[in-house]
């Protein structure tokens, strides 16, 4: 008698065991999702909710603010990303979009507003002026980057960046929020007990801001010629 047999005569293969919980790859999770099984964690749910519900502070400083306003209009529709609720009070906002030239007279107010925002909070520097002073970098009255006083999460270059660039920056911020951890070495900044929530407000002196920067926040990247 022949030893050969077709597939239909074979006994059904034993189902693959489920991977151990907590040690599952993205591919395995996607495979489970295709079978109608959704795996998640409290951390993912927490980050998912925060990612899709960002409330920007409603203020602008110069021409870049016009592009930020355009981002909230129907054509660009920032509401698609859950960030359409611009709040007039820092107490109700968790995202500061620094859009425009930060003069040295305005810098203390910007830092004060950031301090008044509750944690977790984030900052986007929109445009060349907010990043470095932009075309007014050599001006005696212009701050050479808001990151001298408050931590910036996302930088969006341009003069001005278009609304699409701001949306891209918002997506980058969402990706960052998704990776924040509730515990462990990669714990989110706002959950670390020793991390500051408020930052020293500079004073506008007779000629300049004092101090000129907060060394705990601002670190100058080395120039290629110095490396
Ligand atoms: S980066 Fe350009 S467009 Fe934006 S505030 Fe400065 S000068 Fe205006």
CSV table of C-alpha atoms and ligand atoms in Angstrom, one decimal:
chain,number,residue,atom,x,y,z
A,1,UNK,CA,0.0,0.0,0.0
A,2,UNK,CA,1.3,3.4,-0.9
A,3,UNK,CA,2.6,5.6,1.9
A,4,UNK,CA,1.6,8.8,0.1
A,5,UNK,CA,-1.5,10.8,1.1
A,6,UNK,CA,-3.0,14.1,0.2
A,7,UNK,CA,-3.4,17.1,2.5
A,8,UNK,CA,-7.1,16.4,3.1
A,9,UNK,CA,-6.2,13.1,4.8
A,10,UNK,CA,-3.8,14.8,7.3
A,11,UNK,CA,-5.1,15.5,10.8
A,12,UNK,CA,-5.7,19.3,11.4
A,13,UNK,CA,-2.6,21.1,12.5
A,14,UNK,CA,-2.6,22.1,16.2
A,15,UNK,CA,-3.3,25.9,16.6
A,16,UNK,CA,-0.2,28.0,17.3
A,17,UNK,CA,-0.1,29.0,21.0
A,18,UNK,CA,-0.7,32.6,21.8
A,19,UNK,CA,2.5,34.5,22.6
A,20,UNK,CA,3.0,35.4,26.2
A,21,UNK,CA,1.3,38.6,27.2
A,22,UNK,CA,3.6,41.6,27.4
A,23,UNK,CA,6.1,39.9,25.1
A,24,UNK,CA,4.3,40.3,21.8
A,25,UNK,CA,5.6,41.8,18.6
A,26,UNK,CA,3.8,44.3,16.4
A,27,UNK,CA,3.4,41.6,13.7
A,28,UNK,CA,1.8,39.2,16.2
A,29,UNK,CA,-0.5,41.9,17.5
A,30,UNK,CA,-1.5,42.8,13.9
A,31,UNK,CA,-2.2,39.1,13.2
A,32,UNK,CA,-4.4,38.9,16.3
A,33,UNK,CA,-6.2,42.1,15.3
A,34,UNK,CA,-7.1,40.5,11.9
A,35,UNK,CA,-8.8,37.7,14.0
A,36,UNK,CA,-10.8,40.3,15.9
A,37,UNK,CA,-8.7,40.3,19.0
A,38,UNK,CA,-7.5,43.7,20.2
A,39,UNK,CA,-4.7,43.8,22.7
A,40,UNK,CA,-3.8,47.0,24.5
A,41,UNK,CA,-2.5,48.3,27.8
A,42,UNK,CA,-3.5,51.1,30.1
A,43,UNK,CA,-0.4,53.0,29.0
A,44,UNK,CA,-1.4,52.8,25.4
A,45,UNK,CA,-5.0,53.9,26.1
A,46,UNK,CA,-3.7,56.8,28.2
A,47,UNK,CA,-1.3,58.0,25.5
A,48,UNK,CA,-3.9,57.4,22.8
A,49,UNK,CA,-6.4,59.7,24.5
A,50,UNK,CA,-3.8,62.4,25.1
A,51,UNK,CA,-2.4,62.1,21.6
A,52,UNK,CA,-5.7,62.9,20.0
A,53,UNK,CA,-6.8,65.6,22.4
A,54,UNK,CA,-4.2,68.4,22.3
A,55,UNK,CA,-5.4,71.8,23.3
A,56,UNK,CA,-3.2,74.6,22.0
A,57,UNK,CA,-2.9,77.9,23.7
A,58,UNK,CA,-4.5,80.6,21.6
A,59,UNK,CA,-1.9,83.3,21.0
A,60,UNK,CA,0.4,84.5,18.3
A,61,UNK,CA,3.4,86.7,18.1
A,62,UNK,CA,4.0,87.7,14.5
A,63,UNK,CA,3.5,86.6,10.9
A,64,UNK,CA,3.9,82.9,11.6
A,65,UNK,CA,0.7,83.2,13.6
A,66,UNK,CA,-1.2,83.9,10.4
A,67,UNK,CA,-0.2,80.4,9.2
A,68,UNK,CA,-1.1,78.9,12.5
A,69,UNK,CA,-4.6,80.5,12.2
A,70,UNK,CA,-4.9,79.2,8.7
A,71,UNK,CA,-4.2,75.7,10.0
A,72,UNK,CA,-7.4,75.9,12.0
A,73,UNK,CA,-9.5,76.9,9.0
A,74,UNK,CA,-11.6,74.5,6.9
A,75,UNK,CA,-9.0,74.1,4.2
A,76,UNK,CA,-6.3,72.6,6.4
A,77,UNK,CA,-8.6,71.5,9.3
A,78,UNK,CA,-6.4,70.9,12.3
A,79,UNK,CA,-9.5,69.3,13.8
A,80,UNK,CA,-8.6,66.1,11.9
A,81,UNK,CA,-5.8,65.6,14.4
A,82,UNK,CA,-7.9,66.4,17.5
A,83,UNK,CA,-6.2,69.7,18.2
A,84,UNK,CA,-8.8,72.3,17.2
A,85,UNK,CA,-9.7,73.5,20.6
A,86,UNK,CA,-7.5,76.6,20.9
A,87,UNK,CA,-7.9,77.8,24.5
A,88,UNK,CA,-7.6,81.5,25.5
A,89,UNK,CA,-6.4,80.5,29.0
A,90,UNK,CA,-3.1,78.8,29.7
A,91,UNK,CA,-4.8,76.9,32.5
A,92,UNK,CA,-6.8,75.0,29.9
A,93,UNK,CA,-4.1,74.4,27.4
A,94,UNK,CA,-1.4,71.7,27.1
A,95,UNK,CA,0.4,72.9,23.9
A,96,UNK,CA,2.2,76.2,23.4
A,97,UNK,CA,2.8,77.0,19.7
A,98,UNK,CA,5.4,79.8,19.7
A,99,UNK,CA,4.5,81.3,16.3
A,100,UNK,CA,6.4,84.4,15.6
A,101,UNK,CA,9.2,86.7,16.7
A,102,UNK,CA,9.8,86.7,20.4
A,103,UNK,CA,11.0,90.1,21.4
A,104,UNK,CA,12.9,90.5,24.6
A,105,UNK,CA,10.1,92.5,26.1
A,106,UNK,CA,7.7,89.7,25.3
A,107,UNK,CA,9.9,86.7,26.4
A,108,UNK,CA,9.1,87.0,30.1
A,109,UNK,CA,5.3,86.9,29.3
A,110,UNK,CA,5.8,83.8,27.1
A,111,UNK,CA,7.7,82.0,29.9
A,112,UNK,CA,5.1,83.0,32.4
A,113,UNK,CA,2.3,81.7,30.2
A,114,UNK,CA,4.1,78.4,29.8
A,115,UNK,CA,4.5,78.2,33.6
A,116,UNK,CA,0.8,78.6,34.0
A,117,UNK,CA,0.0,75.7,31.8
A,118,UNK,CA,-0.7,72.4,33.7
A,119,UNK,CA,1.3,69.3,33.1
A,120,UNK,CA,1.7,67.4,30.8
A,121,UNK,CA,2.5,70.3,28.5
A,122,UNK,CA,4.4,70.6,25.3
A,123,UNK,CA,6.0,73.4,23.2
A,124,UNK,CA,6.3,73.8,19.4
A,125,UNK,CA,8.7,76.4,18.1
A,126,UNK,CA,7.1,77.4,14.8
A,127,UNK,CA,9.3,79.3,12.4
A,128,UNK,CA,12.8,80.7,12.2
A,129,UNK,CA,12.1,83.5,14.6
A,130,UNK,CA,10.8,81.2,17.4
A,131,UNK,CA,13.7,78.9,16.8
A,132,UNK,CA,16.6,81.3,16.5
A,133,UNK,CA,15.5,84.9,16.0
A,134,UNK,CA,15.1,84.3,12.3
A,135,UNK,CA,15.7,87.3,10.0
A,136,UNK,CA,15.9,89.5,13.2
A,137,UNK,CA,18.6,87.4,14.8
A,138,UNK,CA,21.0,90.3,15.0
A,139,UNK,CA,18.4,92.7,16.3
A,140,UNK,CA,19.1,94.1,19.8
A,141,UNK,CA,15.6,93.5,20.8
A,142,UNK,CA,14.9,89.9,19.6
A,143,UNK,CA,15.4,86.7,21.5
A,144,UNK,CA,17.5,84.2,19.6
A,145,UNK,CA,15.2,81.3,20.3
A,146,UNK,CA,12.6,80.6,22.9
A,147,UNK,CA,14.4,77.3,23.8
A,148,UNK,CA,16.7,79.5,25.9
A,149,UNK,CA,14.1,79.7,28.6
A,150,UNK,CA,11.6,76.8,28.1
A,151,UNK,CA,12.0,73.3,26.7
A,152,UNK,CA,10.9,72.9,23.1
A,153,UNK,CA,9.6,69.5,21.9
A,154,UNK,CA,9.3,70.2,18.2
A,155,UNK,CA,11.0,72.7,15.9
A,156,UNK,CA,9.4,73.7,12.6
A,157,UNK,CA,11.7,75.6,10.4
A,158,UNK,CA,10.5,78.1,7.8
A,159,UNK,CA,9.8,81.7,7.3
A,160,UNK,CA,6.9,81.2,7.7
A,161,UNK,CA,6.2,77.4,7.7
A,162,UNK,CA,3.1,76.6,5.8
A,163,UNK,CA,0.1,75.1,7.5
A,164,UNK,CA,1.1,71.6,6.3
A,165,UNK,CA,4.4,72.0,8.1
A,166,UNK,CA,2.6,72.8,11.3
A,167,UNK,CA,0.4,69.8,10.9
A,168,UNK,CA,3.5,67.7,10.3
A,169,UNK,CA,5.0,69.1,13.5
A,170,UNK,CA,1.8,68.2,15.3
A,171,UNK,CA,2.0,64.7,14.0
A,172,UNK,CA,5.6,64.5,15.2
A,173,UNK,CA,4.5,65.6,18.6
A,174,UNK,CA,1.8,63.0,18.6
A,175,UNK,CA,4.4,60.3,17.8
A,176,UNK,CA,6.4,61.6,20.7
A,177,UNK,CA,3.5,61.5,23.1
A,178,UNK,CA,2.8,57.9,22.0
A,179,UNK,CA,6.2,56.8,23.2
A,180,UNK,CA,6.0,58.3,26.6
A,181,UNK,CA,6.1,55.8,29.4
A,182,UNK,CA,4.3,55.8,32.7
A,183,UNK,CA,7.2,54.2,34.5
A,184,UNK,CA,10.6,52.9,34.0
A,185,UNK,CA,13.7,54.5,32.6
A,186,UNK,CA,11.8,56.2,29.8
A,187,UNK,CA,9.2,57.7,32.1
A,188,UNK,CA,7.7,60.9,30.7
A,189,UNK,CA,9.2,64.1,31.9
A,190,UNK,CA,6.0,65.3,33.6
A,191,UNK,CA,5.8,62.1,35.7
A,192,UNK,CA,9.3,62.5,37.1
A,193,UNK,CA,9.0,63.9,40.6
A,194,UNK,CA,12.2,66.0,40.3
A,195,UNK,CA,11.5,67.4,36.8
A,196,UNK,CA,10.5,71.1,36.9
A,197,UNK,CA,7.1,72.2,35.8
A,198,UNK,CA,7.9,75.9,36.0
A,199,UNK,CA,10.9,77.8,34.7
A,200,UNK,CA,12.6,81.0,35.9
A,201,UNK,CA,11.1,84.0,34.3
A,202,UNK,CA,13.8,86.4,32.9
A,203,UNK,CA,13.6,90.1,33.7
A,204,UNK,CA,13.8,92.8,31.2
A,205,UNK,CA,16.7,95.0,32.4
A,206,UNK,CA,17.9,98.3,31.1
A,207,UNK,CA,19.6,96.7,28.1
A,208,UNK,CA,18.9,93.1,28.0
A,209,UNK,CA,17.2,90.1,29.5
A,210,UNK,CA,18.7,88.8,32.7
A,211,UNK,CA,19.7,86.0,32.7
A,212,UNK,CA,20.3,85.7,29.0
A,213,UNK,CA,19.4,82.0,29.1
A,214,UNK,CA,18.5,79.2,31.4
A,215,UNK,CA,21.4,76.8,31.3
A,216,UNK,CA,19.3,74.0,32.7
A,217,UNK,CA,17.1,74.2,29.5
A,218,UNK,CA,19.3,75.6,26.8
A,219,UNK,CA,22.3,73.7,25.4
A,220,UNK,CA,24.0,75.0,22.4
A,221,UNK,CA,24.6,72.4,19.7
A,222,UNK,CA,28.2,72.4,18.5
A,223,UNK,CA,28.8,73.9,15.1
A,224,UNK,CA,30.2,71.6,12.4
A,225,UNK,CA,33.3,73.7,12.3
A,226,UNK,CA,33.9,73.1,16.0
A,227,UNK,CA,33.5,69.4,15.8
B,1,LIG,S1,9.9,83.3,10.8
B,1,LIG,FE1,9.4,84.7,9.2
B,1,LIG,S2,7.2,84.6,8.9
B,1,LIG,FE2,7.7,83.7,11.0
B,1,LIG,S3,7.5,85.5,12.4
B,1,LIG,FE3,9.7,85.4,11.7
B,1,LIG,S4,9.7,86.8,10.0
B,1,LIG,FE4,7.6,86.3,10.3
